[in-house]
Tab-separated table of C-alpha atoms and ligand atoms in Angstrom:
chain	number	residue	atom	x	y	z
A	1	MET	CA	0.000	0.000	0.000
A	2	LYS	CA	2.774	2.393	1.158
A	3	SER	CA	4.812	1.675	-1.952
A	4	THR	CA	1.814	2.391	-4.234
A	5	ILE	CA	1.364	5.791	-2.561
A	6	ARG	CA	5.108	6.449	-2.937
A	7	GLN	CA	4.939	5.409	-6.605
A	8	SER	CA	1.974	7.652	-7.371
A	9	ASN	CA	3.666	10.548	-5.512
A	10	SER	CA	6.793	10.157	-7.657
A	11	LEU	CA	4.625	10.044	-10.778
A	12	LEU	CA	2.910	13.242	-9.679
A	13	ILE	CA	6.268	14.928	-9.058
A	14	LEU	CA	7.494	13.754	-12.456
A	15	PHE	CA	4.346	15.076	-14.068
A	16	ILE	CA	4.727	18.472	-12.338
A	17	LEU	CA	8.389	18.678	-13.341
A	18	PHE	CA	7.506	17.736	-16.895
A	19	SER	CA	4.741	20.376	-17.015
A	20	ILE	CA	7.063	23.090	-15.676
A	21	GLY	CA	9.700	22.112	-18.221
A	22	TYR	CA	7.090	22.116	-20.953
A	23	SER	CA	5.729	25.567	-20.125
A	24	GLN	CA	9.241	26.975	-19.864
A	25	ALA	CA	9.993	25.545	-23.298
A	26	GLN	CA	6.883	27.362	-24.542
A	27	ASN	CA	8.303	30.590	-23.154
A	28	GLN	CA	11.607	30.124	-24.844
A	29	TYR	CA	11.276	32.135	-27.992
A	30	VAL	CA	13.627	31.198	-30.782
A	31	PRO	CA	13.454	33.769	-33.592
A	32	ALA	CA	13.138	32.331	-37.098
A	33	PRO	CA	16.120	32.790	-39.478
A	34	GLU	CA	14.129	35.360	-41.483
A	35	ASN	CA	13.492	37.263	-38.251
A	36	MET	CA	17.229	37.350	-37.526
A	37	LYS	CA	17.744	38.713	-41.029
A	38	SER	CA	15.165	41.439	-40.399
A	39	ARG	CA	16.994	42.396	-37.202
A	40	GLU	CA	20.202	42.902	-39.170
A	41	TRP	CA	18.365	44.937	-41.780
A	42	PHE	CA	16.744	46.985	-39.015
A	43	GLN	CA	20.062	47.795	-37.374
A	44	ASP	CA	21.514	48.865	-40.715
A	45	ALA	CA	18.503	51.034	-41.608
A	46	LYS	CA	18.999	53.587	-38.814
A	47	PHE	CA	16.330	56.099	-39.774
A	48	GLY	CA	12.545	55.653	-39.737
A	49	LEU	CA	9.534	57.953	-40.019
A	50	PHE	CA	6.895	57.638	-37.292
A	51	ILE	CA	3.411	58.715	-38.382
A	52	HIS	CA	0.602	59.407	-35.924
A	53	TRP	CA	-2.500	59.863	-38.000
A	54	GLY	CA	-6.113	59.420	-37.009
A	55	VAL	CA	-9.479	61.180	-36.826
A	56	TYR	CA	-8.124	63.183	-33.870
A	57	SER	CA	-6.116	65.227	-36.398
A	58	ILE	CA	-9.356	67.138	-37.114
A	59	LEU	CA	-9.243	68.600	-33.601
A	60	GLY	CA	-5.653	69.774	-34.096
A	61	ASP	CA	-4.933	68.953	-30.469
A	62	GLY	CA	-2.771	65.839	-30.628
A	63	GLU	CA	-3.679	62.150	-30.447
A	64	TRP	CA	-4.629	62.324	-26.757
A	65	ALA	CA	-7.416	64.914	-27.387
A	66	MET	CA	-10.165	62.457	-26.433
A	67	ASN	CA	-8.636	61.824	-23.014
A	68	ILE	CA	-7.344	65.336	-22.358
A	69	GLN	CA	-10.623	67.014	-23.284
A	70	HIS	CA	-12.685	64.202	-21.698
A	71	ILE	CA	-14.727	63.703	-24.850
A	72	PRO	CA	-17.269	60.918	-24.214
A	73	ILE	CA	-17.389	58.082	-26.765
A	74	LYS	CA	-20.807	59.208	-28.066
A	75	ALA	CA	-19.431	62.639	-28.965
A	76	TYR	CA	-16.072	61.366	-30.241
A	77	GLU	CA	-17.889	58.956	-32.561
A	78	LYS	CA	-19.038	61.989	-34.565
A	79	LEU	CA	-15.472	62.823	-35.543
A	80	PRO	CA	-14.998	60.174	-38.266
A	81	SER	CA	-17.851	61.696	-40.261
A	82	PHE	CA	-15.684	64.821	-40.750
A	83	PHE	CA	-12.536	62.956	-41.706
A	84	ASN	CA	-11.967	63.348	-45.412
A	85	PRO	CA	-8.253	63.464	-46.290
A	86	THR	CA	-8.749	64.092	-49.990
A	87	GLN	CA	-5.190	65.365	-50.402
A	88	PHE	CA	-3.604	62.190	-49.089
A	89	ASP	CA	-1.139	61.041	-51.715
A	90	PRO	CA	0.808	57.941	-50.636
A	91	LYS	CA	3.143	58.318	-53.632
A	92	GLU	CA	4.109	61.757	-52.423
A	93	TRP	CA	4.600	60.570	-48.806
A	94	VAL	CA	6.831	57.673	-49.807
A	95	ALA	CA	8.821	59.756	-52.311
A	96	MET	CA	9.384	62.357	-49.571
A	97	VAL	CA	10.498	59.590	-47.201
A	98	LYS	CA	13.010	58.306	-49.739
A	99	ALA	CA	14.358	61.777	-50.462
A	100	SER	CA	14.869	62.241	-46.717
A	101	GLY	CA	17.096	59.184	-46.401
A	102	ILE	CA	14.448	57.393	-44.330
A	103	LYS	CA	14.362	53.610	-44.718
A	104	TYR	CA	11.075	52.653	-43.077
A	105	ILE	CA	7.745	54.003	-41.892
A	106	THR	CA	5.904	53.129	-38.676
A	107	ILE	CA	2.278	54.240	-38.859
A	108	THR	CA	-0.576	54.148	-36.364
A	109	THR	CA	-3.149	51.525	-37.355
A	110	LYS	CA	-5.181	52.155	-34.207
A	111	HIS	CA	-4.272	54.629	-31.491
A	112	HIS	CA	-5.686	54.785	-27.949
A	113	ASP	CA	-8.976	56.230	-29.280
A	114	GLY	CA	-9.697	52.758	-30.706
A	115	PHE	CA	-10.457	53.950	-34.247
A	116	ALA	CA	-9.028	51.650	-36.939
A	117	MET	CA	-7.341	53.462	-39.812
A	118	PHE	CA	-7.802	50.343	-41.960
A	119	ASP	CA	-10.559	48.165	-43.374
A	120	SER	CA	-11.390	45.961	-40.414
A	121	LYS	CA	-14.039	43.287	-40.683
A	122	VAL	CA	-14.203	42.741	-36.936
A	123	SER	CA	-15.329	46.282	-36.128
A	124	ASP	CA	-17.195	48.947	-38.062
A	125	TYR	CA	-15.327	51.617	-36.129
A	126	ASN	CA	-12.926	52.083	-39.016
A	127	ILE	CA	-11.953	54.494	-41.767
A	128	VAL	CA	-13.738	52.632	-44.567
A	129	LYS	CA	-17.077	52.299	-42.791
A	130	LYS	CA	-17.257	55.560	-40.870
A	131	THR	CA	-15.643	58.318	-42.897
A	132	PRO	CA	-16.738	60.116	-46.062
A	133	TYR	CA	-13.298	59.271	-47.455
A	134	GLY	CA	-14.198	55.576	-47.301
A	135	LYS	CA	-10.776	54.306	-48.395
A	136	ASP	CA	-8.226	52.171	-46.602
A	137	VAL	CA	-5.258	54.541	-46.227
A	138	LEU	CA	-3.072	51.756	-44.860
A	139	LYS	CA	-3.638	49.628	-47.940
A	140	MET	CA	-2.821	52.599	-50.153
A	141	LEU	CA	0.319	53.327	-48.162
A	142	SER	CA	1.493	49.726	-47.929
A	143	ASP	CA	1.083	49.225	-51.687
A	144	GLU	CA	3.164	52.327	-52.288
A	145	CYS	CA	5.815	51.339	-49.741
A	146	HIS	CA	6.158	47.949	-51.408
A	147	ALA	CA	6.369	49.586	-54.852
A	148	GLN	CA	9.078	52.033	-53.750
A	149	GLY	CA	11.071	49.665	-51.502
A	150	ILE	CA	10.273	51.218	-48.131
A	151	LYS	CA	9.481	48.902	-45.216
A	152	LEU	CA	6.300	49.451	-43.245
A	153	PHE	CA	5.745	48.832	-39.522
A	154	PHE	CA	2.331	48.982	-37.901
A	155	TYR	CA	1.894	50.814	-34.610
A	156	HIS	CA	-0.976	49.237	-32.661
A	157	SER	CA	-2.367	50.487	-29.375
A	158	GLN	CA	-3.150	47.765	-26.866
A	159	LEU	CA	-4.863	50.378	-24.742
A	160	ASP	CA	-8.333	51.219	-26.078
A	161	TRP	CA	-10.586	54.075	-24.843
A	162	HIS	CA	-13.483	52.914	-27.024
A	163	HIS	CA	-13.856	49.160	-26.717
A	164	PRO	CA	-16.355	48.097	-24.003
A	165	ASP	CA	-14.356	44.976	-23.134
A	166	TYR	CA	-11.184	46.873	-22.342
A	167	PHE	CA	-11.920	46.202	-18.681
A	168	PRO	CA	-10.944	46.670	-15.887
A	169	ARG	CA	-10.073	50.185	-17.092
A	170	GLY	CA	-6.509	51.370	-16.850
A	171	ASN	CA	-5.060	54.651	-15.667
A	172	THR	CA	-6.540	56.526	-18.638
A	173	GLY	CA	-9.901	56.430	-20.433
A	174	GLY	CA	-11.944	56.744	-17.227
A	175	ASP	CA	-15.651	57.273	-16.487
A	176	TRP	CA	-15.958	60.205	-18.868
A	177	THR	CA	-15.918	57.737	-21.820
A	178	GLY	CA	-19.432	56.670	-20.816
A	179	ARG	CA	-18.694	52.940	-20.871
A	180	GLU	CA	-20.463	50.618	-18.480
A	181	ASP	CA	-18.467	49.313	-15.570
A	182	LYS	CA	-18.076	45.841	-16.976
A	183	GLY	CA	-16.301	43.979	-19.739
A	184	ASP	CA	-14.256	40.916	-20.518
A	185	MET	CA	-10.567	41.615	-21.119
A	186	ASN	CA	-10.121	38.236	-22.793
A	187	LYS	CA	-12.768	39.157	-25.355
A	188	TYR	CA	-10.951	42.428	-25.937
A	189	LEU	CA	-7.657	40.622	-26.461
A	190	ASP	CA	-9.371	38.224	-28.907
A	191	TYR	CA	-10.579	41.298	-30.786
A	192	MET	CA	-7.094	42.784	-30.768
A	193	ASP	CA	-5.612	39.527	-32.075
A	194	SER	CA	-8.249	39.469	-34.848
A	195	GLN	CA	-7.348	42.995	-35.928
A	196	LEU	CA	-3.663	42.085	-35.849
A	197	SER	CA	-4.400	39.026	-37.993
A	198	GLU	CA	-6.105	41.301	-40.509
A	199	LEU	CA	-3.101	43.608	-40.543
A	200	LEU	CA	-0.689	40.729	-41.001
A	201	THR	CA	-2.760	39.049	-43.708
A	202	ASN	CA	-4.157	41.775	-45.941
A	203	TYR	CA	-1.231	44.178	-46.343
A	204	GLY	CA	1.554	42.074	-47.823
A	205	GLU	CA	4.899	42.081	-46.075
A	206	VAL	CA	4.765	43.887	-42.737
A	207	ALA	CA	8.145	44.832	-41.293
A	208	GLY	CA	6.930	44.712	-37.723
A	209	ILE	CA	4.351	45.519	-35.069
A	210	TRP	CA	5.020	48.440	-32.722
A	211	PHE	CA	2.883	47.977	-29.617
A	212	ASP	CA	2.010	50.746	-27.212
A	213	GLY	CA	-0.227	51.003	-24.167
A	214	MET	CA	0.615	48.172	-21.777
A	215	TRP	CA	1.736	50.851	-19.351
A	216	ASP	CA	-1.961	51.770	-18.923
A	217	LYS	CA	-2.532	48.530	-16.999
A	218	LYS	CA	0.873	47.453	-15.842
A	219	ASP	CA	-0.179	44.328	-13.996
A	220	ALA	CA	-2.837	43.004	-16.386
A	221	ASP	CA	-2.393	39.707	-18.200
A	222	TRP	CA	-1.847	40.912	-21.758
A	223	ARG	CA	-1.525	37.333	-23.117
A	224	LEU	CA	1.711	38.399	-24.734
A	225	GLU	CA	2.848	34.910	-25.586
A	226	LYS	CA	-0.349	34.197	-27.527
A	227	THR	CA	-0.284	37.492	-29.423
A	228	TYR	CA	3.435	37.411	-30.160
A	229	SER	CA	3.301	33.807	-31.421
A	230	LEU	CA	0.351	34.696	-33.627
A	231	ILE	CA	2.391	37.479	-35.232
A	232	HIS	CA	5.450	35.291	-35.665
A	233	LYS	CA	3.300	32.527	-37.130
A	234	LEU	CA	1.643	34.842	-39.669
A	235	GLN	CA	4.840	36.674	-40.619
A	236	PRO	CA	8.009	35.177	-39.131
A	237	ALA	CA	10.167	38.012	-40.467
A	238	ALA	CA	8.056	40.723	-38.801
A	239	LEU	CA	9.729	42.318	-35.789
A	240	VAL	CA	7.757	42.686	-32.583
A	241	GLY	CA	8.472	45.546	-30.203
A	242	SER	CA	6.496	47.096	-27.364
A	243	ASN	CA	6.723	50.511	-25.777
A	244	HIS	CA	6.110	49.194	-22.271
A	245	HIS	CA	9.108	51.066	-20.855
A	246	ARG	CA	10.557	47.938	-19.270
A	247	ALA	CA	13.186	45.371	-20.222
A	248	PRO	CA	12.126	43.334	-23.293
A	249	TYR	CA	9.775	40.369	-22.807
A	250	ALA	CA	10.202	36.968	-24.470
A	251	GLY	CA	8.924	37.115	-28.037
A	252	GLU	CA	10.061	40.688	-28.689
A	253	ASP	CA	12.574	41.372	-31.444
A	254	PHE	CA	13.557	44.974	-30.799
A	255	GLN	CA	13.478	47.418	-27.922
A	256	MET	CA	12.262	50.975	-28.096
A	257	PHE	CA	12.965	54.064	-26.031
A	258	GLU	CA	10.579	56.990	-26.088
A	259	LYS	CA	11.908	60.550	-26.285
A	260	ASP	CA	15.177	59.356	-24.807
A	261	LEU	CA	18.429	57.806	-25.845
A	262	PRO	CA	18.873	54.289	-24.453
A	263	GLY	CA	19.528	54.373	-20.768
A	264	HIS	CA	18.702	58.070	-20.209
A	265	ASN	CA	15.312	58.302	-18.513
A	266	THR	CA	15.047	62.094	-18.815
A	267	THR	CA	11.279	61.886	-19.382
A	268	GLY	CA	10.706	59.903	-16.204
A	269	PHE	CA	8.482	57.471	-18.202
A	270	ALA	CA	10.808	54.585	-17.774
A	271	PRO	CA	12.336	54.251	-14.320
A	272	GLU	CA	12.204	50.458	-14.645
A	273	GLN	CA	13.509	50.275	-18.187
A	274	LYS	CA	16.557	48.061	-18.579
A	275	ILE	CA	18.546	47.910	-21.782
A	276	GLY	CA	18.394	44.450	-23.327
A	277	ASP	CA	20.432	42.838	-26.092
A	278	LEU	CA	17.889	43.380	-28.860
A	279	PRO	CA	18.206	45.924	-31.675
A	280	LYS	CA	17.200	49.338	-30.379
A	281	GLU	CA	15.178	52.286	-31.538
A	282	THR	CA	14.482	55.681	-30.052
A	283	CYS	CA	11.484	57.765	-31.094
A	284	GLU	CA	11.112	61.526	-30.905
A	285	THR	CA	8.717	64.171	-32.182
A	286	ILE	CA	9.684	66.711	-34.844
A	287	ASN	CA	7.944	69.385	-32.749
A	288	ASN	CA	6.464	68.544	-29.381
A	289	SER	CA	3.419	66.517	-30.474
A	290	TRP	CA	2.802	63.062	-31.910
A	291	GLY	CA	-0.592	63.697	-33.525
A	292	PHE	CA	-1.264	66.892	-35.510
A	293	ASN	CA	-1.281	69.895	-33.196
A	294	LEU	CA	-2.378	73.162	-34.713
A	295	GLN	CA	-0.681	75.278	-32.084
A	296	ASP	CA	2.605	73.464	-31.805
A	297	GLY	CA	5.206	75.588	-33.532
A	298	SER	CA	8.123	74.263	-31.511
A	299	ASN	CA	9.827	72.531	-34.391
A	300	LYS	CA	13.266	71.163	-33.729
A	301	SER	CA	16.043	72.644	-35.819
A	302	ARG	CA	17.935	70.887	-38.600
A	303	LYS	CA	20.941	70.728	-36.273
A	304	GLU	CA	18.982	69.185	-33.392
A	305	LEU	CA	17.428	66.556	-35.635
A	306	ILE	CA	20.678	65.559	-37.332
A	307	GLN	CA	22.464	65.417	-34.000
A	308	TYR	CA	19.678	63.231	-32.581
A	309	LEU	CA	20.113	60.785	-35.462
A	310	VAL	CA	23.884	60.766	-34.985
A	311	LYS	CA	23.658	60.306	-31.223
A	312	ALA	CA	21.134	57.487	-31.610
A	313	SER	CA	23.524	55.766	-34.050
A	314	GLY	CA	26.341	56.147	-31.540
A	315	TYR	CA	24.133	54.424	-28.974
A	316	GLY	CA	23.461	51.653	-31.483
A	317	ALA	CA	19.826	52.711	-31.871
A	318	ASN	CA	17.657	53.691	-34.809
A	319	PHE	CA	16.011	57.083	-34.851
A	320	LEU	CA	12.254	57.019	-35.429
A	321	LEU	CA	11.263	60.619	-36.080
A	322	ASN	CA	7.588	61.474	-35.810
A	323	VAL	CA	5.274	63.666	-37.864
A	324	GLY	CA	1.515	64.071	-37.406
A	325	PRO	CA	-0.185	64.566	-40.772
A	326	MET	CA	-3.033	67.074	-41.056
A	327	PRO	CA	-6.666	66.018	-41.523
A	328	ASN	CA	-6.418	66.832	-45.239
A	329	GLY	CA	-3.791	64.106	-45.663
A	330	LYS	CA	-0.783	66.399	-46.067
A	331	ILE	CA	2.306	66.423	-43.900
A	332	GLN	CA	3.004	69.946	-42.628
A	333	PRO	CA	5.250	71.703	-45.194
A	334	GLU	CA	7.709	72.895	-42.519
A	335	HIS	CA	8.180	69.262	-41.450
A	336	VAL	CA	8.655	68.126	-45.040
A	337	ALA	CA	11.317	70.833	-45.408
A	338	LEU	CA	13.173	69.670	-42.278
A	339	LEU	CA	13.089	66.042	-43.396
A	340	LYS	CA	14.442	67.054	-46.788
A	341	GLN	CA	17.369	68.797	-45.092
A	342	MET	CA	18.132	65.640	-43.153
A	343	GLY	CA	18.127	63.748	-46.447
A	344	GLU	CA	20.608	66.215	-47.896
A	345	TRP	CA	22.915	65.753	-44.923
A	346	LEU	CA	22.599	61.971	-45.256
A	347	ASN	CA	23.494	62.179	-48.953
A	348	THR	CA	26.913	63.301	-47.778
A	349	TYR	CA	27.305	61.579	-44.436
A	350	GLY	CA	25.129	58.461	-44.888
A	351	GLU	CA	28.198	56.226	-45.045
A	352	THR	CA	28.995	57.128	-41.412
A	353	ILE	CA	25.463	56.226	-40.271
A	354	TYR	CA	23.778	53.486	-42.352
A	355	GLY	CA	25.039	49.971	-41.756
A	356	THR	CA	27.184	51.089	-38.816
A	357	ARG	CA	27.031	49.931	-35.224
A	358	GLY	CA	27.519	52.113	-32.184
A	359	GLY	CA	30.964	52.367	-30.599
A	360	PRO	CA	33.672	51.235	-30.043
A	361	LEU	CA	33.599	54.104	-27.548
A	362	SER	CA	30.538	54.833	-25.486
A	363	ALA	CA	28.941	58.281	-25.897
A	364	ARG	CA	30.902	61.255	-24.585
A	365	GLU	CA	30.118	64.885	-23.812
A	366	TRP	CA	31.652	65.850	-27.134
A	367	GLY	CA	29.829	63.289	-29.299
A	368	VAL	CA	29.695	59.655	-30.307
A	369	ALA	CA	31.421	57.039	-32.434
A	370	THR	CA	30.034	54.708	-35.078
A	371	GLN	CA	31.894	51.841	-36.726
A	372	LYS	CA	31.799	49.669	-39.813
A	373	GLY	CA	34.496	47.191	-40.926
A	374	ASN	CA	37.926	48.696	-40.278
A	375	LYS	CA	36.593	52.265	-40.057
A	376	VAL	CA	35.569	54.176	-36.981
A	377	TYR	CA	33.722	57.451	-37.433
A	378	ILE	CA	34.188	59.973	-34.673
A	379	HIS	CA	31.245	62.383	-34.674
A	380	ILE	CA	32.204	65.564	-32.869
A	381	LEU	CA	28.956	67.355	-32.102
A	382	ASN	CA	30.275	69.761	-29.578
A	383	TRP	CA	33.892	70.998	-29.724
A	384	GLN	CA	35.106	71.771	-26.259
A	385	ASP	CA	38.834	72.401	-26.694
A	386	GLU	CA	41.410	73.023	-29.383
A	387	SER	CA	42.254	69.339	-29.499
A	388	LEU	CA	40.348	66.208	-28.608
A	389	LEU	CA	41.614	63.132	-26.799
A	390	ILE	CA	39.917	59.939	-27.936
A	391	PRO	CA	40.505	57.277	-25.302
A	392	SER	CA	42.281	54.199	-26.586
A	393	TRP	CA	40.300	51.007	-27.110
A	394	GLY	CA	43.291	48.852	-27.924
A	395	LYS	CA	43.384	49.058	-31.734
A	396	LYS	CA	46.179	50.473	-33.859
A	397	ILE	CA	45.367	53.391	-36.161
A	398	LYS	CA	46.419	53.422	-39.803
A	399	SER	CA	45.145	56.852	-40.798
A	400	VAL	CA	43.045	59.756	-39.522
A	401	LYS	CA	41.136	61.876	-42.046
A	402	LEU	CA	38.375	64.390	-42.144
A	403	PHE	CA	35.454	62.414	-43.579
A	404	ILE	CA	34.103	65.255	-45.706
A	405	ASP	CA	37.161	65.861	-47.916
A	406	LYS	CA	39.554	63.121	-46.827
A	407	THR	CA	42.209	65.652	-45.784
A	408	PRO	CA	44.598	64.179	-43.210
A	409	VAL	CA	43.965	65.159	-39.605
A	410	LYS	CA	46.914	65.824	-37.290
A	411	PHE	CA	47.066	63.229	-34.551
A	412	SER	CA	49.371	61.805	-31.955
A	413	GLU	CA	49.120	58.527	-30.096
A	414	SER	CA	50.009	58.000	-26.465
A	415	GLU	CA	49.212	55.501	-23.756
A	416	PHE	CA	46.058	57.577	-23.090
A	417	GLY	CA	44.687	57.386	-26.614
A	418	ILE	CA	44.746	59.426	-29.814
A	419	THR	CA	44.747	63.176	-29.701
A	420	ILE	CA	43.405	64.865	-32.817
A	421	LYS	CA	43.348	68.461	-33.909
A	422	VAL	CA	40.983	69.810	-36.556
A	423	PRO	CA	41.519	73.446	-37.622
A	424	LYS	CA	38.602	75.760	-36.803
A	425	ASP	CA	37.733	76.382	-40.442
A	426	LYS	CA	37.361	72.643	-41.009
A	427	ARG	CA	34.966	72.105	-38.140
A	428	ASP	CA	31.279	71.700	-38.785
A	429	ASP	CA	28.792	73.216	-36.386
A	430	VAL	CA	26.445	70.226	-36.793
A	431	ASP	CA	28.842	67.280	-36.893
A	432	THR	CA	32.562	67.162	-37.639
A	433	VAL	CA	33.190	63.609	-38.743
A	434	VAL	CA	36.701	62.243	-38.396
A	435	GLU	CA	37.381	58.909	-40.048
A	436	LEU	CA	39.824	56.545	-38.369
A	437	GLU	CA	41.128	53.683	-40.438
A	438	LEU	CA	42.301	50.758	-38.324
A	439	LYS	CA	45.334	48.612	-39.076
B	501	FHN	O1	0.496	57.580	-25.413
B	501	FHN	C1	1.355	57.362	-26.468
B	501	FHN	C2	1.570	58.581	-27.297
B	501	FHN	O2	0.373	59.057	-27.756
B	501	FHN	C3	2.472	58.236	-28.451
B	501	FHN	O3	1.866	57.279	-29.277
B	501	FHN	C4	3.783	57.736	-27.934
B	501	FHN	C5	4.751	57.316	-28.990
B	501	FHN	O4	5.859	56.732	-28.420
B	501	FHN	N1	3.600	56.590	-27.034
B	501	FHN	C6	2.623	56.717	-25.982
B	501	FHN	C7	3.146	57.177	-24.713
B	501	FHN	O5	4.099	56.305	-24.191
C-alpha cells in the first residue's frame, strides 16, 4: 500500500516537473532565421519615419485629445464623419520619405482612441465604414511602400478608450468615456488579435508591429505569448516591439525608447527600463506633439534633428522621427522641409550612419562614435577644446582623415589614446566627422 502511494507521488512529481519544463519551453522564444535577417536589416537602416495619424487630427490637439478634453465616446464617434483626407497622396509621402534618407515608416493603425485606420471586418469603427473618405489609407500606403522599396511597420495600441471589453479600465480612459463598468478583457484581447491578424494578412509584407499602451494597466495579463506567437506565425520576419518602458519580454525582437536615448530616462516614463540585447530604436517628435497639433510651432532645428540621429547611431539605436499629418492628408510643409534637409545631410554623411554599429567608444560629452568594418567614425557634435583626446580602445590606427574631404587630420598617439586636432575652419557646427582607419 505504502509503496503504491510512494509510486503515485513520484509520478505526480514527475508530471509536475515535466509540465514546468514544458511551459518553460513554450516561453523560450527562438526567432526564425528570417526574423534574424530582419533584425540585421533593421540595425543597418537607422532612420525611420513615425506617423501618428487618425481622426483626432481634425481637432488639431494631438492624439490624446479624447482623453485630455474628456470627450465621451458618443461625442467622439461623430469625428470620423468629418474625416476626409482628400489630399492624401501615398506616392508623395513615400517619395518624400526616400528623399529624406528614411528607410522605413511606422504608422498608427489604431491609437488609444480605438479607431481603426484600416478596413477591419471585426469592427465597423474604421476608416472605410465611418468616414466620407471611405478608403483604406493603410492599404494605399502599404502598396506604395512595397512599390518604392520602403518597409512598413504597424503601430498598434493595446490600450483602447473605445472598446467596451477593455476592462478593468486602466489609468486613462476613465468614467468620462461613458462605458459601463463591466467587460471581458479576454474578449478584448481576442478582438485585438483578430485585428492584428487582418493587418498581417491583408497588407503584404509587414516589417513589424510596434505595440504601445501596456503601461496603462501594468499588472494586467496581456496574453503576450499568444499574441506574439500569432504574429510570428503569420509573418516570421516581422519584428515585434512594445513601448512598455521595461526590459524586453520573451517574443520581442527589438526594444524601443521613447523621447530618450537608451539608458537616459530624462522623461521619467521609464524608471524600470533596462537595456536588453535586442536591436534598439528611439522615437522623438519633430515638434512637441505626436498627432497633428495646430498650435505646436516648436519645431526642432535641422541641427537638433541631425544630432539626434547621430547620437542614436552612436548608442546603437535607430532614430524614429515622428510627424503628425493634417486632416487633409498632407504632412506639414515645414516638417517636409526639415526632413528634406536631413536627407541632404545623409546624402553626404550616410556612409557614417547606415550599416554602422555604435561604438567602439561609449557616448561622450563631445559626441559619439560609429563603426563599420575597419573604419571608426568619430562624430564631434560639440567641440570643447582646441584638441580632442579619444581614449584608446586597444586598436592600432592606420590613418586619420576628415570624412568630408579626406584631408589628413593631425594626430598623436600616447598611452592615453589618440589626440586629434581639426583646424577651426574645417569644423562643422552640426557634426565634424573624423574617419579613423584601423590597421
Ligand atoms: O500615449 C502614447 C503617445 O500618444 C504616443 O503614441 C507615444 C509614442 O511613443 N507613445 C505613448 C506614450 O508612451
